[in-house]
């Protein structure tokens, strides 16, 4: 089957604009993660969903960041009033179970956000 | 909080040779999971190898193997018979054990590996 997909692949936003980034996880995957990857850095955790429940949002850098997964499948990461420091690649990952027993996370190709 | 350190920002290796990428981590947990992920220039991250901390045996996947030293908190990746397709960023990552919270990965900064023909 298809892997994790993300759209758009590239987004340019003017400072102050709102953006919405979409993630389609692998069908049937219970867990969904969002990560932020700055240039030349490793990904950093933003938030975690188990089905439609957002169980951890400790990595969201400010209240301008909001994520949802209303039906337990597709997820949207929204950034309000974008700032230049928001420029990064946003990665989505999903895993089959919610066991927390070292399940493999499958990553999407990412959305590269550039704030001008 | 957990931290993962990759001290080699860039490395290169001749095709068909062997290379070892280093990773150290810091945690107070006893049971946890360690991973090596590969991110080719197309940017889709894929799993290379996985290690469970309570297993003493080092994980192996074809040409990829790890040297897991729990007491030293070291988790290095060895790539044998390097191929051009191994050129990528390699990230070491840590996951807390079941029951210790959500299951996100904590990544190092990565090592850029170039395989030279």
Short mmCIF file of N, CA and C in Angstrom, two decimals, chain A residues 7-92:
data_model
loop_
_atom_site.label_atom_id
_atom_site.label_comp_id
_atom_site.label_asym_id
_atom_site.label_seq_id
_atom_site.Cartn_x
_atom_site.Cartn_y
_atom_site.Cartn_z
N UNK A 7 1.09 17.00 2.17
CA UNK A 7 0.87 18.07 1.20
C UNK A 7 0.66 19.40 1.91
N UNK A 8 1.07 20.50 1.29
CA UNK A 8 1.88 20.53 0.07
C UNK A 8 3.32 20.10 0.36
N UNK A 9 4.09 19.83 -0.67
CA UNK A 9 5.49 19.49 -0.44
C UNK A 9 6.31 20.74 -0.14
N UNK A 10 5.91 21.86 -0.72
CA UNK A 10 6.59 23.13 -0.50
C UNK A 10 5.54 24.20 -0.26
N UNK A 11 5.86 25.08 0.69
CA UNK A 11 4.95 26.17 1.00
C UNK A 11 5.76 27.41 1.31
N UNK A 12 5.45 28.49 0.62
CA UNK A 12 6.06 29.77 0.92
C UNK A 12 4.97 30.66 1.48
N UNK A 13 5.22 31.21 2.65
CA UNK A 13 4.23 32.07 3.31
C UNK A 13 4.88 33.38 3.69
N UNK A 14 4.11 34.43 3.59
CA UNK A 14 4.60 35.72 4.07
C UNK A 14 4.40 35.77 5.58
N UNK A 15 5.31 36.43 6.24
CA UNK A 15 5.23 36.53 7.69
C UNK A 15 3.85 37.07 8.09
N UNK A 16 3.24 36.38 9.05
CA UNK A 16 1.93 36.78 9.51
C UNK A 16 0.78 35.98 8.92
N UNK A 17 1.05 35.23 7.84
CA UNK A 17 0.02 34.40 7.23
C UNK A 17 -0.19 33.13 8.03
N UNK A 18 -1.37 32.55 7.88
CA UNK A 18 -1.66 31.25 8.47
C UNK A 18 -1.41 30.17 7.42
N UNK A 19 -0.91 29.01 7.87
CA UNK A 19 -0.70 27.88 6.95
C UNK A 19 -1.29 26.61 7.54
N UNK A 20 -1.63 25.68 6.66
CA UNK A 20 -2.14 24.37 7.09
C UNK A 20 -1.39 23.29 6.33
N UNK A 21 -0.84 22.36 7.06
CA UNK A 21 -0.06 21.27 6.47
C UNK A 21 -0.80 19.97 6.74
N UNK A 22 -0.88 19.16 5.69
CA UNK A 22 -1.70 17.94 5.78
C UNK A 22 -0.84 16.70 5.80
N UNK A 23 -1.28 15.72 6.54
CA UNK A 23 -0.62 14.41 6.60
C UNK A 23 -1.64 13.30 6.42
N UNK A 24 -1.36 12.41 5.47
CA UNK A 24 -2.16 11.19 5.29
C UNK A 24 -1.32 10.00 5.74
N UNK A 25 -1.61 9.45 6.90
CA UNK A 25 -0.80 8.33 7.38
C UNK A 25 -1.13 7.04 6.63
N UNK A 26 -0.37 6.02 6.89
CA UNK A 26 -0.66 4.70 6.32
C UNK A 26 -2.00 4.23 6.89
N UNK A 27 -2.84 3.69 6.03
CA UNK A 27 -4.17 3.26 6.46
C UNK A 27 -4.09 2.26 7.61
N UNK A 28 -4.88 2.54 8.66
CA UNK A 28 -4.91 1.63 9.80
C UNK A 28 -3.91 1.93 10.89
N UNK A 29 -3.01 2.86 10.63
CA UNK A 29 -2.02 3.19 11.66
C UNK A 29 -2.67 4.01 12.76
N UNK A 30 -2.42 3.57 13.99
CA UNK A 30 -3.06 4.18 15.16
C UNK A 30 -2.34 5.46 15.58
N UNK A 31 -1.02 5.40 15.56
CA UNK A 31 -0.22 6.51 16.08
C UNK A 31 0.25 7.43 14.98
N UNK A 32 0.23 8.73 15.28
CA UNK A 32 0.68 9.73 14.31
C UNK A 32 1.49 10.78 15.04
N UNK A 33 2.62 11.13 14.46
CA UNK A 33 3.56 12.09 15.06
C UNK A 33 3.84 13.22 14.08
N UNK A 34 4.06 14.41 14.62
CA UNK A 34 4.59 15.53 13.84
C UNK A 34 5.95 15.91 14.42
N UNK A 35 6.89 16.16 13.50
CA UNK A 35 8.23 16.61 13.87
C UNK A 35 8.57 17.85 13.05
N UNK A 36 9.45 18.66 13.61
CA UNK A 36 9.96 19.84 12.92
C UNK A 36 11.46 19.65 12.72
N UNK A 37 11.93 19.84 11.49
CA UNK A 37 13.35 19.65 11.20
C UNK A 37 13.90 20.93 10.62
N UNK A 38 14.69 21.63 11.42
CA UNK A 38 15.38 22.83 10.95
C UNK A 38 16.55 22.41 10.06
N UNK A 39 17.01 23.33 9.25
CA UNK A 39 18.09 23.04 8.30
C UNK A 39 19.34 22.54 9.04
N UNK A 40 19.83 21.39 8.63
CA UNK A 40 21.06 20.85 9.21
C UNK A 40 20.90 20.24 10.58
N UNK A 41 19.67 20.04 11.01
CA UNK A 41 19.41 19.49 12.34
C UNK A 41 18.61 18.19 12.24
N UNK A 42 18.54 17.49 13.35
CA UNK A 42 17.67 16.33 13.41
C UNK A 42 16.24 16.77 13.68
N UNK A 43 15.28 15.91 13.36
CA UNK A 43 13.88 16.25 13.63
C UNK A 43 13.64 16.40 15.13
N UNK A 44 12.74 17.31 15.45
CA UNK A 44 12.33 17.51 16.85
C UNK A 44 10.83 17.30 16.96
N UNK A 45 10.45 16.61 18.00
CA UNK A 45 9.06 16.23 18.24
C UNK A 45 8.18 17.45 18.48
N UNK A 46 7.00 17.42 17.86
CA UNK A 46 6.02 18.46 18.10
C UNK A 46 4.81 17.92 18.88
N UNK A 47 4.17 16.86 18.32
CA UNK A 47 2.94 16.38 18.93
C UNK A 47 2.65 14.95 18.50
N UNK A 48 1.81 14.27 19.30
CA UNK A 48 1.51 12.85 19.09
C UNK A 48 0.01 12.60 19.24
N UNK A 49 -0.52 11.82 18.31
CA UNK A 49 -1.92 11.39 18.35
C UNK A 49 -2.00 9.88 18.45
N UNK A 50 -2.96 9.43 19.24
CA UNK A 50 -3.34 8.03 19.23
C UNK A 50 -4.79 8.02 18.77
N UNK A 51 -5.02 7.52 17.57
CA UNK A 51 -6.31 7.70 16.90
C UNK A 51 -6.64 9.20 16.85
N UNK A 52 -7.79 9.61 17.34
CA UNK A 52 -8.14 11.03 17.25
C UNK A 52 -7.69 11.82 18.49
N UNK A 53 -7.18 11.14 19.49
CA UNK A 53 -6.80 11.79 20.74
C UNK A 53 -5.37 12.34 20.66
N UNK A 54 -5.24 13.59 20.97
CA UNK A 54 -3.90 14.20 21.03
C UNK A 54 -3.35 13.98 22.43
N UNK A 55 -2.46 13.02 22.57
CA UNK A 55 -1.99 12.62 23.89
C UNK A 55 -0.78 13.40 24.37
N UNK A 56 -0.08 14.04 23.45
CA UNK A 56 1.11 14.78 23.85
C UNK A 56 1.31 15.92 22.88
N UNK A 57 1.29 17.13 23.40
CA UNK A 57 1.58 18.29 22.56
C UNK A 57 2.69 19.12 23.18
N UNK A 58 3.51 18.46 23.95
CA UNK A 58 4.55 19.15 24.70
C UNK A 58 5.62 19.79 23.82
N UNK A 59 5.75 19.34 22.58
CA UNK A 59 6.77 19.88 21.70
C UNK A 59 6.34 21.07 20.87
N UNK A 60 5.08 21.41 20.90
CA UNK A 60 4.62 22.56 20.12
C UNK A 60 5.28 23.82 20.66
N UNK A 61 5.96 24.59 19.82
CA UNK A 61 6.78 25.69 20.31
C UNK A 61 6.01 26.90 20.82
N UNK A 62 4.79 27.08 20.38
CA UNK A 62 3.99 28.21 20.87
C UNK A 62 2.53 27.92 20.63
N UNK A 63 1.68 28.80 21.16
CA UNK A 63 0.24 28.61 20.96
C UNK A 63 -0.19 28.99 19.55
N UNK A 64 0.75 29.37 18.70
CA UNK A 64 0.42 29.59 17.29
C UNK A 64 0.32 28.26 16.54
N UNK A 65 0.84 27.21 17.14
CA UNK A 65 0.84 25.89 16.52
C UNK A 65 -0.34 25.08 17.06
N UNK A 66 -1.06 24.47 16.13
CA UNK A 66 -2.24 23.69 16.51
C UNK A 66 -2.33 22.48 15.59
N UNK A 67 -2.62 21.31 16.14
CA UNK A 67 -2.75 20.11 15.32
C UNK A 67 -4.04 19.39 15.65
N UNK A 68 -4.58 18.71 14.66
CA UNK A 68 -5.80 17.94 14.87
C UNK A 68 -5.81 16.70 14.01
N UNK A 69 -6.62 15.74 14.45
CA UNK A 69 -6.79 14.48 13.71
C UNK A 69 -8.21 13.99 14.02
N UNK A 70 -9.20 14.70 13.54
CA UNK A 70 -10.58 14.55 14.01
C UNK A 70 -11.19 13.17 13.82
N UNK A 71 -10.82 12.45 12.78
CA UNK A 71 -11.42 11.14 12.53
C UNK A 71 -10.42 10.01 12.70
N UNK A 72 -9.29 10.35 13.28
CA UNK A 72 -8.31 9.30 13.56
C UNK A 72 -7.52 8.85 12.36
N UNK A 73 -7.58 9.61 11.26
CA UNK A 73 -6.76 9.24 10.10
C UNK A 73 -5.95 10.46 9.68
N UNK A 74 -6.46 11.27 8.76
CA UNK A 74 -5.74 12.45 8.28
C UNK A 74 -5.51 13.44 9.43
N UNK A 75 -4.34 14.06 9.39
CA UNK A 75 -4.03 15.07 10.41
C UNK A 75 -3.63 16.37 9.73
N UNK A 76 -3.91 17.47 10.40
CA UNK A 76 -3.52 18.79 9.90
C UNK A 76 -2.75 19.52 10.99
N UNK A 77 -1.63 20.08 10.60
CA UNK A 77 -0.85 20.95 11.48
C UNK A 77 -1.06 22.38 10.98
N UNK A 78 -1.55 23.22 11.87
CA UNK A 78 -1.83 24.61 11.49
C UNK A 78 -0.89 25.52 12.24
N UNK A 79 -0.35 26.47 11.53
CA UNK A 79 0.51 27.49 12.14
C UNK A 79 -0.12 28.85 11.85
N UNK A 80 -0.43 29.54 12.90
CA UNK A 80 -1.04 30.87 12.76
C UNK A 80 0.03 31.94 12.83
N UNK A 81 -0.19 33.02 12.10
CA UNK A 81 0.69 34.20 12.16
C UNK A 81 2.16 33.76 12.05
N UNK A 82 2.48 33.14 10.93
CA UNK A 82 3.82 32.55 10.77
C UNK A 82 4.93 33.58 10.99
N UNK A 83 6.01 33.10 11.56
CA UNK A 83 7.22 33.88 11.80
C UNK A 83 8.38 33.24 11.05
N UNK A 84 9.44 33.99 10.87
CA UNK A 84 10.59 33.47 10.11
C UNK A 84 11.19 32.24 10.78
N UNK A 85 11.14 32.21 12.10
CA UNK A 85 11.72 31.05 12.80
C UNK A 85 10.91 29.78 12.60
N UNK A 86 9.73 29.89 12.00
CA UNK A 86 8.93 28.71 11.70
C UNK A 86 9.42 28.00 10.44
N UNK A 87 10.30 28.64 9.69
CA UNK A 87 10.82 28.02 8.47
C UNK A 87 11.55 26.73 8.82
N UNK A 88 11.11 25.64 8.23
CA UNK A 88 11.65 24.32 8.54
C UNK A 88 10.96 23.31 7.63
N UNK A 89 11.41 22.06 7.73
CA UNK A 89 10.67 20.96 7.12
C UNK A 89 9.83 20.31 8.22
N UNK A 90 8.56 20.12 7.93
CA UNK A 90 7.64 19.50 8.89
C UNK A 90 7.38 18.07 8.43
N UNK A 91 7.77 17.14 9.28
CA UNK A 91 7.66 15.72 8.98
C UNK A 91 6.51 15.10 9.76
N UNK A 92 5.80 14.24 9.08
CA UNK A 92 4.75 13.46 9.71
C UNK A 92 5.19 12.00 9.70
#
